[in-house]
Amino acid sequence: MPATTVCRWLPQDPAAVETFVSNLLVRSRIIHGRHPRTRARFAGVGENLETATSGTGIELDLGCLRQHYPFAIGQEQDYTVRALHPIVQEFQDYIEREGVVYAAFNEMFEQAPPPQNEDQAKIENYVDLMEMIDTNLTTAPSFGEGVSAMVAAVPFYGIISRFCNTPAGYNAFTHPGVNERFCRVFTAWHDYLISAASTNVIHDGKDGWLSTAALNAMVQSAGGNPKQDTFDNFFICDTSDPHYGFKSYDELFVRELKEIHRAVVFPDNPAIVNAACSSTVHKLYCNLKKTDRFWVKNTPYSLNHILAEDDLVDTFVNGTLIQAMLGSLDYHRWRSPVSGTVVKTRLISGATHPNPPPTYYAACLDDDHKDLDVVSRSQDFVTAISTRALIFIQADEPVGLMCFVGVGLGEVSTCNVVVREGQVLKKGDELGQFHFGGSTHCLIFQPGLTVAPIDQEGKDLVGSKVRVGKDILTVTKQN
């Protein structure tokens, strides 16, 4: 397996992604009053779906549609045909108004590989795409067992992934105007995910986050044994509450581990660097260059781009970098890998770092058109173009100045820094969090140090899943 796929956002089998997309597309077309197969309009905005579908031959499963309608507790559940949210409607208008964008959003459908199953519904054009984006605006990620859980955790990426690895898709998803509109979409989605309405997925029924399968998966991801450990043994929660005390989907997503399960190994040894996140180690890279061709597959990292031309870039030239990726079930808080003092922090908004928006779905194009998870294969690339948080720390010797880089990917792109300049840190102190989805992060060290990996239970560090606080590197000064 290539090094760039040590951790994934999407299952390797494209059929799993296509099934998720097809099922969502069918629901999305019905919600917007279009026939799931012919795409012909059968009802107008505001019409009752049960009445409108009567006699049409359309199978209407209100149970499946419920997750996309933000009904309040006690509110009458009236399933009506939806209009596009104003933000999504403006996005569609922009596509149709801007010639370059319009061409890209049409050509990428021609360039993308067809789904394997011809009998499944597929996204035909940008109209389908906009309606699916609109459907997701009021949908919190649900839990699905097996490979379907991976797609459900990053639903927007699941929808868009088939088009990311195309030239037209690259042009579309690197266009500033397109990313500005994605930013507006995700801001609206994030508002929903921090609302009480998003707790409709926090239950113990099918696909609920409190189902036995979901609780076991979160415990296992945190390093526990579901046969012996329970969710409330690992995470701070209130099991007497119907939602375990989580007031929104986002509160569940950034759930806090109990201290014993994030304990720092060798807390007083400054020559040991600990894992800042629960994650799978992607790469350990030496001799960093100030500027390099980061857009070429499997290329070196480019410090000037990762650190957004920070005035401390030169400090790390010829230094060492370690990168690791977080899955959607992982613990998404960052904790200090060293003891020391915060020198400064910065939030960078992506390829156009002086100003928003981030770059969400651009990836390093390659020839693998069967595996749809192109962003996961582009981990080094995305460190230079995505939203990221920079936390420079003057660590105790021998480490010296180092930098934590948190990279928000896709619909995540939300990095929350909770430390400030001058703050004194101990290993394990909280630095910040990722919100709403999977992410990646880097630790960058100065030259003149020997940064050596620590084997994990007899296996190489690279490719290993490590829990937050685990010892992962030794650092010594070179003579």
Short mmCIF file of C-alpha atoms in Angstrom, two decimals:
data_model
loop_
_atom_site.label_atom_id
_atom_site.label_comp_id
_atom_site.label_asym_id
_atom_site.label_seq_id
_atom_site.Cartn_x
_atom_site.Cartn_y
_atom_site.Cartn_z
CA MET A 1 0.00 0.00 0.00
CA PRO A 2 1.41 3.45 -0.85
CA ALA A 3 2.59 5.48 2.10
CA THR A 4 -0.02 8.13 1.36
CA THR A 5 -2.87 5.78 2.25
CA VAL A 6 -1.82 4.71 5.76
CA CYS A 7 -5.06 6.34 6.91
CA ARG A 8 -8.15 6.96 4.85
CA TRP A 9 -11.26 9.11 4.77
CA LEU A 10 -13.10 6.94 2.26
CA PRO A 11 -13.14 3.15 1.84
CA GLN A 12 -10.86 1.77 -0.84
CA ASP A 13 -13.75 -0.03 -2.53
CA PRO A 14 -15.49 2.62 -4.69
CA ALA A 15 -18.72 0.61 -4.55
CA ALA A 16 -19.18 1.61 -0.88
CA VAL A 17 -18.82 5.30 -1.74
CA GLU A 18 -21.10 4.96 -4.76
CA THR A 19 -23.82 3.24 -2.71
CA PHE A 20 -23.75 6.04 -0.12
CA VAL A 21 -23.90 8.70 -2.85
CA SER A 22 -26.66 6.90 -4.77
CA ASN A 23 -28.87 6.53 -1.70
CA LEU A 24 -28.38 10.17 -0.72
CA LEU A 25 -29.02 11.30 -4.29
CA VAL A 26 -32.35 9.46 -4.42
CA ARG A 27 -33.47 11.12 -1.18
CA SER A 28 -32.18 14.50 -2.34
CA ARG A 29 -34.10 14.43 -5.59
CA ILE A 30 -37.33 13.52 -3.80
CA ILE A 31 -36.81 16.25 -1.18
CA HIS A 32 -36.46 18.78 -4.02
CA GLY A 33 -39.51 17.50 -5.87
CA ARG A 34 -37.81 15.55 -8.65
CA HIS A 35 -38.30 11.93 -9.64
CA PRO A 36 -35.38 9.85 -8.29
CA ARG A 37 -34.82 8.11 -11.64
CA THR A 38 -36.08 10.37 -14.43
CA ARG A 39 -35.25 13.63 -12.62
CA ALA A 40 -38.55 15.03 -13.89
CA ARG A 41 -40.25 17.46 -11.51
CA PHE A 42 -43.32 15.98 -9.80
CA ALA A 43 -44.02 18.72 -7.26
CA GLY A 44 -43.30 22.36 -6.53
CA VAL A 45 -41.68 23.97 -3.52
CA GLY A 46 -43.86 23.72 -0.42
CA GLU A 47 -46.04 20.84 -1.62
CA ASN A 48 -46.58 17.93 0.73
CA LEU A 49 -44.44 14.98 -0.33
CA GLU A 50 -46.89 12.30 0.75
CA THR A 51 -49.64 13.88 -1.32
CA ALA A 52 -47.42 14.74 -4.29
CA THR A 53 -45.90 11.25 -4.62
CA SER A 54 -49.24 9.47 -4.46
CA GLY A 55 -49.78 7.60 -7.71
CA THR A 56 -46.33 8.43 -9.10
CA GLY A 57 -44.73 5.09 -8.33
CA ILE A 58 -42.11 6.82 -6.17
CA GLU A 59 -41.29 4.88 -3.01
CA LEU A 60 -41.48 7.36 -0.15
CA ASP A 61 -39.73 6.33 3.08
CA LEU A 62 -40.29 9.16 5.55
CA GLY A 63 -38.07 7.38 8.06
CA CYS A 64 -35.11 7.83 5.72
CA LEU A 65 -36.02 11.44 4.97
CA ARG A 66 -36.39 12.36 8.65
CA GLN A 67 -32.65 12.88 9.13
CA HIS A 68 -32.66 15.69 6.53
CA TYR A 69 -35.51 17.72 8.07
CA PRO A 70 -34.60 19.73 11.20
CA PHE A 71 -37.90 19.28 13.04
CA ALA A 72 -37.90 20.66 16.55
CA ILE A 73 -39.14 18.51 19.44
CA GLY A 74 -42.91 18.60 19.39
CA GLN A 75 -43.07 20.17 15.93
CA GLU A 76 -45.49 18.66 13.41
CA GLN A 77 -43.49 16.62 10.93
CA ASP A 78 -44.70 18.03 7.63
CA TYR A 79 -42.50 16.74 4.81
CA THR A 80 -42.63 19.30 2.04
CA VAL A 81 -40.61 19.94 -1.13
CA ARG A 82 -37.65 22.15 -0.35
CA ALA A 83 -36.24 25.11 -2.20
CA LEU A 84 -32.49 25.51 -2.28
CA HIS A 85 -31.12 27.36 0.73
CA PRO A 86 -30.28 30.94 -0.38
CA ILE A 87 -26.57 30.22 0.06
CA VAL A 88 -26.77 27.16 -2.20
CA GLN A 89 -28.98 28.97 -4.72
CA GLU A 90 -26.39 31.74 -4.97
CA PHE A 91 -23.69 29.06 -5.47
CA GLN A 92 -25.66 27.60 -8.37
CA ASP A 93 -26.26 31.07 -9.82
CA TYR A 94 -22.53 31.74 -9.61
CA ILE A 95 -21.71 28.54 -11.51
CA GLU A 96 -24.11 29.54 -14.28
CA ARG A 97 -22.87 33.15 -14.35
CA GLU A 98 -19.09 32.58 -14.43
CA GLY A 99 -17.96 31.07 -17.73
CA VAL A 100 -14.75 29.41 -16.48
CA VAL A 101 -16.55 27.91 -13.48
CA TYR A 102 -19.50 26.79 -15.60
CA ALA A 103 -17.16 24.99 -17.99
CA ALA A 104 -15.30 23.26 -15.14
CA PHE A 105 -18.51 22.15 -13.44
CA ASN A 106 -19.70 20.59 -16.69
CA GLU A 107 -16.42 19.08 -17.87
CA MET A 108 -15.70 17.33 -14.58
CA PHE A 109 -18.83 15.18 -15.06
CA GLU A 110 -17.52 14.16 -18.47
CA GLN A 111 -14.01 13.43 -17.16
CA ALA A 112 -14.99 11.52 -14.00
CA PRO A 113 -15.01 7.71 -14.13
CA PRO A 114 -18.54 6.26 -14.27
CA PRO A 115 -19.87 4.42 -11.21
CA GLN A 116 -19.31 0.66 -11.31
CA ASN A 117 -22.99 -0.18 -10.85
CA GLU A 118 -24.95 1.21 -13.80
CA ASP A 119 -28.24 0.50 -12.01
CA GLN A 120 -27.49 2.98 -9.23
CA ALA A 121 -28.48 6.62 -9.47
CA LYS A 122 -25.50 8.84 -10.19
CA ILE A 123 -24.89 12.58 -9.99
CA GLU A 124 -25.59 13.77 -13.53
CA ASN A 125 -24.77 17.47 -13.34
CA TYR A 126 -24.21 20.46 -11.09
CA VAL A 127 -27.96 20.74 -10.42
CA ASP A 128 -27.89 17.31 -8.76
CA LEU A 129 -24.75 18.37 -6.92
CA MET A 130 -26.26 21.60 -5.57
CA GLU A 131 -29.40 19.78 -4.38
CA MET A 132 -27.28 17.21 -2.54
CA ILE A 133 -25.26 19.98 -0.90
CA ASP A 134 -28.54 21.61 0.13
CA THR A 135 -29.81 18.31 1.57
CA ASN A 136 -26.67 17.95 3.68
CA LEU A 137 -27.00 21.46 5.15
CA THR A 138 -29.50 20.13 7.69
CA THR A 139 -27.98 16.68 8.09
CA ALA A 140 -25.51 15.71 10.80
CA PRO A 141 -23.22 12.78 10.03
CA SER A 142 -24.72 9.52 11.22
CA PHE A 143 -22.91 6.36 12.20
CA GLY A 144 -22.80 3.47 9.78
CA GLU A 145 -21.14 0.15 10.46
CA GLY A 146 -18.15 -0.96 8.41
CA VAL A 147 -16.95 0.99 5.41
CA SER A 148 -20.17 3.02 5.16
CA ALA A 149 -19.21 4.75 8.41
CA MET A 150 -16.23 6.31 6.66
CA VAL A 151 -18.33 7.97 3.97
CA ALA A 152 -21.09 9.04 6.37
CA ALA A 153 -18.52 10.93 8.46
CA VAL A 154 -17.47 13.14 5.53
CA PRO A 155 -20.65 13.37 3.45
CA PHE A 156 -19.66 16.36 1.30
CA TYR A 157 -16.35 14.74 0.37
CA GLY A 158 -18.19 11.51 -0.39
CA ILE A 159 -20.40 13.40 -2.85
CA ILE A 160 -17.54 15.30 -4.49
CA SER A 161 -14.75 12.68 -4.42
CA ARG A 162 -15.54 11.22 -7.87
CA PHE A 163 -14.74 14.59 -9.44
CA CYS A 164 -11.65 15.57 -7.39
CA ASN A 165 -9.22 13.50 -9.46
CA THR A 166 -10.08 15.19 -12.78
CA PRO A 167 -8.42 18.22 -14.41
CA ALA A 168 -11.73 20.07 -14.53
CA GLY A 169 -12.43 19.20 -10.90
CA TYR A 170 -9.02 20.54 -9.91
CA ASN A 171 -9.78 23.78 -11.77
CA ALA A 172 -13.17 24.04 -10.09
CA PHE A 173 -12.01 23.24 -6.56
CA THR A 174 -9.02 25.60 -6.66
CA HIS A 175 -11.06 28.52 -7.99
CA PRO A 176 -11.25 31.27 -5.32
CA GLY A 177 -14.89 32.06 -6.11
CA VAL A 178 -15.89 28.41 -5.76
CA ASN A 179 -14.06 28.05 -2.46
CA GLU A 180 -15.63 31.28 -1.20
CA ARG A 181 -19.03 29.70 -1.78
CA PHE A 182 -18.01 26.40 -0.22
CA CYS A 183 -16.92 28.47 2.78
CA ARG A 184 -20.42 29.95 3.04
CA VAL A 185 -21.99 26.51 2.70
CA PHE A 186 -19.82 25.01 5.43
CA THR A 187 -20.36 27.98 7.73
CA ALA A 188 -24.10 27.32 7.48
CA TRP A 189 -23.55 23.58 7.99
CA HIS A 190 -21.33 24.19 11.00
CA ASP A 191 -24.05 26.40 12.49
CA TYR A 192 -26.38 23.42 12.23
CA LEU A 193 -23.84 21.01 13.74
CA ILE A 194 -23.45 23.15 16.86
CA SER A 195 -27.24 23.46 17.27
CA ALA A 196 -29.49 21.30 19.42
CA ALA A 197 -31.22 20.06 16.26
CA SER A 198 -28.11 18.09 15.34
CA THR A 199 -28.61 15.80 18.36
CA ASN A 200 -31.13 13.88 16.23
CA VAL A 201 -28.26 11.52 15.34
CA ILE A 202 -27.22 11.02 18.99
CA HIS A 203 -29.46 8.09 19.89
CA ASP A 204 -29.16 4.34 20.42
CA GLY A 205 -31.16 3.27 17.38
CA LYS A 206 -30.00 2.25 13.90
CA ASP A 207 -27.14 4.50 12.67
CA GLY A 208 -27.20 6.41 15.97
CA TRP A 209 -24.01 7.47 17.73
CA LEU A 210 -25.16 5.84 20.97
CA SER A 211 -25.80 2.47 19.35
CA THR A 212 -23.65 -0.36 20.68
CA ALA A 213 -21.70 -0.54 17.43
CA ALA A 214 -20.94 3.21 17.45
CA LEU A 215 -19.92 3.32 21.11
CA ASN A 216 -17.64 0.31 20.61
CA ALA A 217 -16.08 1.89 17.52
CA MET A 218 -15.27 5.12 19.40
CA VAL A 219 -13.77 3.17 22.31
CA GLN A 220 -11.67 1.06 19.96
CA SER A 221 -10.46 4.14 18.07
CA ALA A 222 -9.30 5.59 21.40
CA GLY A 223 -7.23 2.50 22.10
CA GLY A 224 -9.72 0.56 24.19
CA ASN A 225 -11.06 -2.96 23.98
CA PRO A 226 -14.85 -2.88 23.45
CA LYS A 227 -15.15 -6.30 25.06
CA GLN A 228 -13.78 -4.90 28.31
CA ASP A 229 -14.12 -1.10 28.15
CA THR A 230 -17.23 1.05 27.95
CA PHE A 231 -17.70 4.48 26.40
CA ASP A 232 -18.26 6.16 29.76
CA ASN A 233 -15.04 4.60 31.10
CA PHE A 234 -13.12 6.34 28.33
CA PHE A 235 -14.95 9.63 27.71
CA ILE A 236 -16.47 12.33 29.91
CA CYS A 237 -20.24 12.03 29.47
CA ASP A 238 -23.55 11.76 31.33
CA THR A 239 -25.17 8.40 30.61
CA SER A 240 -28.33 9.47 32.47
CA ASP A 241 -29.06 11.98 29.70
CA PRO A 242 -30.74 10.77 26.44
CA HIS A 243 -27.84 12.28 24.47
CA TYR A 244 -25.18 11.40 27.08
CA GLY A 245 -24.91 15.09 27.93
CA PHE A 246 -23.83 16.17 24.43
CA LYS A 247 -25.85 19.23 23.41
CA SER A 248 -24.94 19.03 19.71
CA TYR A 249 -23.21 16.78 17.20
CA ASP A 250 -20.09 18.93 17.50
CA GLU A 251 -19.91 18.40 21.28
CA LEU A 252 -19.90 14.66 20.62
CA PHE A 253 -17.27 15.08 17.93
CA VAL A 254 -14.83 16.91 20.22
CA ARG A 255 -15.66 14.66 23.19
CA GLU A 256 -13.06 14.70 25.94
CA LEU A 257 -11.09 11.65 27.00
CA LYS A 258 -10.75 10.93 30.67
CA GLU A 259 -7.28 11.90 31.84
CA ILE A 260 -6.09 8.34 32.36
CA HIS A 261 -6.67 7.58 28.67
CA ARG A 262 -4.62 10.54 27.46
CA ALA A 263 -1.82 10.18 29.99
CA VAL A 264 1.58 11.37 28.77
CA VAL A 265 4.35 8.78 28.58
CA PHE A 266 7.62 10.11 30.03
CA PRO A 267 6.11 13.51 30.95
CA ASP A 268 9.36 14.81 32.47
CA ASN A 269 11.77 13.70 29.74
CA PRO A 270 12.39 16.64 27.36
CA ALA A 271 14.20 14.38 24.87
CA ILE A 272 10.96 12.47 24.21
CA VAL A 273 8.32 13.97 21.91
CA ASN A 274 4.80 12.69 22.47
CA ALA A 275 1.85 12.32 20.09
CA ALA A 276 -0.11 15.56 19.84
CA CYS A 277 -3.18 13.78 18.44
CA SER A 278 -4.67 10.33 18.26
CA SER A 279 -3.71 9.59 14.68
CA THR A 280 -2.03 7.32 12.15
CA VAL A 281 1.52 8.32 11.27
CA HIS A 282 1.89 9.13 7.59
CA LYS A 283 5.48 10.19 7.07
CA LEU A 284 8.75 11.20 8.76
CA TYR A 285 10.64 13.56 6.45
CA CYS A 286 14.11 15.09 6.81
CA ASN A 287 16.03 17.91 5.10
CA LEU A 288 13.05 20.20 4.60
CA LYS A 289 13.41 22.81 1.87
CA LYS A 290 12.23 26.37 2.14
CA THR A 291 10.34 26.12 -1.15
CA ASP A 292 9.63 22.98 -3.16
CA ARG A 293 7.29 21.53 -5.79
CA PHE A 294 4.62 20.40 -3.32
CA TRP A 295 2.02 19.87 -6.08
CA VAL A 296 3.88 16.89 -7.58
CA LYS A 297 2.83 13.49 -6.21
CA ASN A 298 5.06 12.13 -3.42
CA THR A 299 7.12 15.32 -3.42
CA PRO A 300 8.98 16.93 -0.52
CA TYR A 301 7.19 19.39 1.70
CA SER A 302 7.46 23.13 1.06
CA LEU A 303 8.05 25.04 4.30
CA ASN A 304 7.31 28.46 2.87
CA HIS A 305 3.85 27.27 1.87
CA ILE A 306 3.09 25.20 4.96
CA LEU A 307 4.08 28.06 7.28
CA ALA A 308 2.57 30.74 5.01
CA GLU A 309 5.82 32.72 4.63
CA ASP A 310 6.12 33.17 8.37
CA ASP A 311 9.22 35.05 9.53
CA LEU A 312 10.33 31.88 11.36
CA VAL A 313 10.45 29.75 8.17
CA ASP A 314 14.22 29.95 7.85
CA THR A 315 14.59 28.49 11.34
CA PHE A 316 13.27 25.15 10.08
CA VAL A 317 15.04 24.85 6.70
CA ASN A 318 16.87 21.47 6.57
CA GLY A 319 14.89 20.38 9.60
CA THR A 320 12.57 17.41 10.14
CA LEU A 321 8.80 16.95 9.86
CA ILE A 322 6.44 14.21 11.01
CA GLN A 323 2.87 14.06 9.69
CA ALA A 324 -0.07 11.99 10.94
CA MET A 325 -3.71 11.75 9.91
CA LEU A 326 -6.84 11.62 12.04
CA GLY A 327 -9.87 9.50 11.20
CA SER A 328 -13.42 10.64 11.85
CA LEU A 329 -13.72 8.45 14.98
CA ASP A 330 -10.48 9.69 16.53
CA TYR A 331 -10.04 12.06 19.46
CA HIS A 332 -9.94 15.51 17.83
CA ARG A 333 -8.30 17.62 20.51
CA TRP A 334 -4.64 18.59 20.19
CA ARG A 335 -2.32 18.29 23.17
CA SER A 336 1.17 19.63 23.51
CA PRO A 337 3.85 17.14 22.46
CA VAL A 338 6.51 19.01 24.47
CA SER A 339 6.94 21.17 27.53
CA GLY A 340 7.84 24.79 26.82
CA THR A 341 6.44 28.25 26.05
CA VAL A 342 4.13 29.35 23.23
CA VAL A 343 6.06 31.76 21.00
CA LYS A 344 3.12 32.66 18.76
CA THR A 345 0.05 31.24 17.02
CA ARG A 346 -1.47 31.84 13.58
CA LEU A 347 -4.58 30.72 11.70
CA ILE A 348 -4.07 30.32 7.94
CA SER A 349 -7.02 30.10 5.57
CA GLY A 350 -5.62 27.90 2.83
CA ALA A 351 -4.03 28.52 -0.58
CA THR A 352 -5.03 32.19 -0.41
CA HIS A 353 -3.64 32.48 3.11
CA PRO A 354 -3.79 36.27 3.60
CA ASN A 355 -7.59 36.11 3.30
CA PRO A 356 -10.38 33.54 3.43
CA PRO A 357 -11.55 31.20 2.03
CA PRO A 358 -9.70 27.92 2.50
CA THR A 359 -9.10 25.47 -0.34
CA TYR A 360 -11.37 22.52 0.43
CA TYR A 361 -11.21 19.73 -2.15
CA ALA A 362 -8.11 20.28 -4.29
CA ALA A 363 -5.87 17.20 -4.43
CA CYS A 364 -2.71 16.09 -6.16
CA LEU A 365 -3.96 14.51 -9.39
CA ASP A 366 -2.83 10.94 -10.10
CA ASP A 367 -3.68 7.96 -12.30
CA ASP A 368 -5.61 5.99 -9.69
CA HIS A 369 -9.20 6.45 -10.82
CA LYS A 370 -10.56 3.38 -9.03
CA ASP A 371 -9.76 4.53 -5.50
CA LEU A 372 -11.84 7.69 -4.95
CA ASP A 373 -9.96 8.88 -1.83
CA VAL A 374 -7.58 11.22 -3.66
CA VAL A 375 -7.37 13.76 -0.80
CA SER A 376 -6.07 11.08 1.58
CA ARG A 377 -3.42 10.25 -1.02
CA SER A 378 -2.39 13.92 -1.06
CA GLN A 379 -1.45 14.46 2.59
CA ASP A 380 1.80 16.32 1.91
CA PHE A 381 0.10 18.41 -0.79
CA VAL A 382 -2.77 19.56 1.42
CA THR A 383 -0.44 20.88 4.13
CA ALA A 384 0.35 23.74 1.75
CA ILE A 385 -3.17 24.65 0.59
CA SER A 386 -5.70 23.90 3.35
CA THR A 387 -6.80 25.72 6.48
CA ARG A 388 -4.18 25.31 9.18
CA ALA A 389 -3.28 26.43 12.65
CA LEU A 390 0.36 27.17 13.45
CA ILE A 391 1.53 26.97 17.06
CA PHE A 392 5.22 27.77 17.56
CA ILE A 393 6.59 26.45 20.86
CA GLN A 394 9.99 27.08 22.45
CA ALA A 395 10.42 23.62 23.92
CA ASP A 396 12.79 22.58 26.66
CA GLU A 397 16.18 21.43 25.41
CA PRO A 398 17.17 19.51 23.39
CA VAL A 399 14.13 20.18 21.14
CA GLY A 400 14.22 23.98 21.10
CA LEU A 401 11.86 25.85 18.76
CA MET A 402 9.30 23.59 17.07
CA CYS A 403 5.95 24.07 15.37
CA PHE A 404 2.65 22.22 15.60
CA VAL A 405 0.62 22.49 12.38
CA GLY A 406 -3.03 21.48 12.51
CA VAL A 407 -4.54 21.07 9.02
CA GLY A 408 -8.32 21.12 8.55
CA LEU A 409 -9.37 19.19 5.44
CA GLY A 410 -12.49 19.20 3.29
CA GLU A 411 -15.65 20.15 5.12
CA VAL A 412 -13.67 20.30 8.37
CA SER A 413 -11.41 23.30 7.78
CA THR A 414 -12.12 24.47 11.32
CA CYS A 415 -9.13 24.79 13.63
CA ASN A 416 -9.70 26.21 17.10
CA VAL A 417 -6.55 27.36 18.94
CA VAL A 418 -6.94 27.70 22.72
CA VAL A 419 -3.39 28.73 23.74
CA ARG A 420 -1.87 32.20 23.63
CA GLU A 421 1.55 33.75 23.16
CA GLY A 422 3.69 33.47 26.28
CA GLN A 423 1.68 30.63 27.80
CA VAL A 424 3.81 28.03 29.59
CA LEU A 425 2.95 24.48 28.58
CA LYS A 426 3.46 21.09 30.05
CA LYS A 427 3.29 17.99 27.91
CA GLY A 428 -0.34 17.03 27.43
CA ASP A 429 -1.80 20.51 27.89
CA GLU A 430 -4.57 21.23 25.38
CA LEU A 431 -3.57 23.29 22.33
CA GLY A 432 -6.88 23.30 20.42
CA GLN A 433 -9.31 21.17 18.44
CA PHE A 434 -10.44 20.16 14.98
CA HIS A 435 -14.18 20.38 14.41
CA PHE A 436 -16.64 18.53 12.18
CA GLY A 437 -14.49 15.86 10.43
CA GLY A 438 -11.13 14.17 9.78
CA SER A 439 -7.89 16.11 9.61
CA THR A 440 -4.10 15.87 9.57
CA HIS A 441 -1.29 17.49 11.51
CA CYS A 442 2.50 17.98 11.46
CA LEU A 443 5.27 18.55 13.97
CA ILE A 444 8.24 20.48 12.55
CA PHE A 445 11.71 20.57 14.12
CA GLN A 446 14.84 22.64 13.53
CA PRO A 447 17.98 21.37 11.80
CA GLY A 448 20.87 20.21 13.95
CA LEU A 449 18.75 17.61 15.69
CA THR A 450 18.55 13.85 15.27
CA VAL A 451 14.84 13.07 15.33
CA ALA A 452 14.39 9.31 15.59
CA PRO A 453 11.14 7.33 15.55
CA ILE A 454 10.16 5.08 18.45
CA ASP A 455 8.77 1.71 17.39
CA GLN A 456 5.18 1.10 18.45
CA GLU A 457 4.65 -2.39 19.90
CA GLY A 458 7.35 -3.81 17.67
CA LYS A 459 6.13 -2.03 14.52
CA ASP A 460 7.56 0.92 12.64
CA LEU A 461 6.20 4.27 13.76
CA VAL A 462 5.24 5.22 10.20
CA GLY A 463 1.97 3.45 9.49
CA SER A 464 1.15 2.94 13.18
CA LYS A 465 -1.91 4.26 14.98
CA VAL A 466 -0.81 6.17 18.09
CA ARG A 467 -2.92 7.51 20.91
CA VAL A 468 -2.53 11.08 22.11
CA GLY A 469 0.28 11.34 24.69
CA LYS A 470 2.16 8.28 23.43
CA ASP A 471 5.96 8.54 23.10
CA ILE A 472 6.76 8.68 19.37
CA LEU A 473 10.15 10.41 18.85
CA THR A 474 13.51 10.83 20.53
CA VAL A 475 15.46 14.02 19.95
CA THR A 476 19.18 14.56 20.42
CA LYS A 477 21.44 17.41 19.41
CA GLN A 478 23.93 16.63 16.67
CA ASN A 479 27.60 17.29 17.38
#
